[in-house]
Amino acid sequence: MSGTTTATGLLAAIDGVGRDPKRGGYRRHVFDPAERELREWFVEQAQRRDLAVRCDRNGNLWAWWGEPGPGAIVTGSHLDSVPGGGAFDGPLGVVSALAAVDTLRDNGFAPDKAIAIVVFAEEEGGRFGVPCLGSRLLSGAIDPDVARHLHDQDGVTFAEAAAEAGLDPARVGRDDEALAAIGTFVELHVEQGRGLIDLGAPVAVADSILAHGRWRFSFTGEGNHAGATLLGDRRDPMVPAAEMVLAARIAASEVDDARATVGRIVPNPGGTNVIASTVDVWLDARAADDANTRGVVERIRDMATDAAARENCELTVVEESYGDTVVFDAGLRKTVSAALGGVPALPTGAGHDAGVLAAHVPTAMLFVRNPTGVSHAPEEFAEPADCEAGVTALATVLGQLAG
Ligand code: HGY
Ligand code: MN
Ligand code: MN
């Protein structure tokens, strides 16, 4: 591979894969046709670079520069997206890793430690509802049986989708060999926020990730006719569901730096002239620490419970995923920052596979400036010059760690 590969050029090669026709941006969900096309593209890119490619038992792809084994310097990110997601969230980390390998090779670098590029499966949880599913399975952070029974909106289980993608569902779960292979993990990611814009810098190192989780609030009432049912005779679950959405904003606004989002509401059956029988509402709540995050959720649950009672509806709440605050390895963060001549350290409100692995191995993240800070939307962007600054930074860090 020549040294002219750029992150921007590699992103352009996959620009048309998995376009979301409804929202714009991309819809690339784990093991769907678009994500599988991206997987095939990644394998082809790795093979062009004589990187030995393997898929682990949990569907994560590994491309090896050097002999696979314990203590490698591992980088990478994910290729799946949220519905209508941007071009950079995930893929920038993967293409930057490929370009960084090219840069190191063009500079005549020969690693003393093996370097691996990993593409983690289902980082967004966009299909099966649990974020970082691939890295959670690898590290034992989710029960394999719970994972196997996760299902998508069409009722397809993770076990079925994994089998269809060529995995053995019976084997998903903690992978000690894969975990031992990771001596250090460094993930490059587009910044999801405005920190770097406000600092006027192209690249930062991460210092922490907010605690965050997802909860499903299920309201049950009585399906009925929209026209023939008097208001006093209704048990309409959409009413407490609506109050719960407002409660999320109220509860989060009461806690410093907390965030609560409802991005998905599914009424059953969802007819215009039908009083719903049930309404499922998914909550994404985040805050600086466990107590604040759970406190926001409890406040929302209390308000939703009262709203359900007023409409004579039932409410159940299920925690679907949770991750406590992540503080990245301070020593590694300082090493990375020093290798880059002293870049800013930024917190993030976005979760990452690096956040899952940080509980097991020394982990760092690099952020690349995003001019608007917008993410999880088609408008997500990073300037080509900043993307290349990210590649140079990643190559520098990998070279120092593997040298
Ligand atoms: O939701 C998140 O924070 C990440 O983008 N999966
Ligand atoms: Mn994301
Ligand atoms: Mn991401």
Coordinates of C-alpha atoms in Angstrom, one line a residue, residues 64-74 104 109-116 181-184 332 362 397-403:
W64 CA -3.1 -8.6 12.6
W65 CA 0.2 -6.9 11.7
G66 CA 2.6 -9.5 13.2
E67 CA 2.0 -12.8 15.0
P68 CA -1.4 -12.8 16.9
G69 CA -0.7 -13.3 20.6
P70 CA -0.8 -11.7 24.1
G71 CA 0.1 -8.1 24.7
A72 CA -0.5 -6.7 21.3
I73 CA -1.1 -3.0 20.6
V74 CA -4.7 -2.9 19.5
L104 CA 4.1 3.5 9.8
F109 CA 8.6 1.2 11.0
A110 CA 8.8 -2.4 12.1
P111 CA 6.8 -3.1 15.3
D112 CA 8.4 -5.0 18.2
K113 CA 4.9 -5.9 19.4
A114 CA 2.1 -7.1 17.1
I115 CA -0.4 -4.5 16.1
A116 CA -4.1 -5.4 15.6
A181 CA -4.2 -10.4 23.1
I182 CA -5.0 -6.8 24.0
G183 CA -1.9 -5.3 25.8
T184 CA -3.1 -1.8 25.2
L332 CA -1.5 5.8 29.4
P362 CA -5.0 -0.1 29.6
V397 CA 0.9 6.6 19.3
L398 CA 0.9 3.2 17.8
G399 CA 4.5 3.6 16.8
Q400 CA 5.5 4.6 20.3
L401 CA 3.5 1.8 22.0
A402 CA 4.6 -0.9 19.6
G403 CA 8.2 0.3 19.1

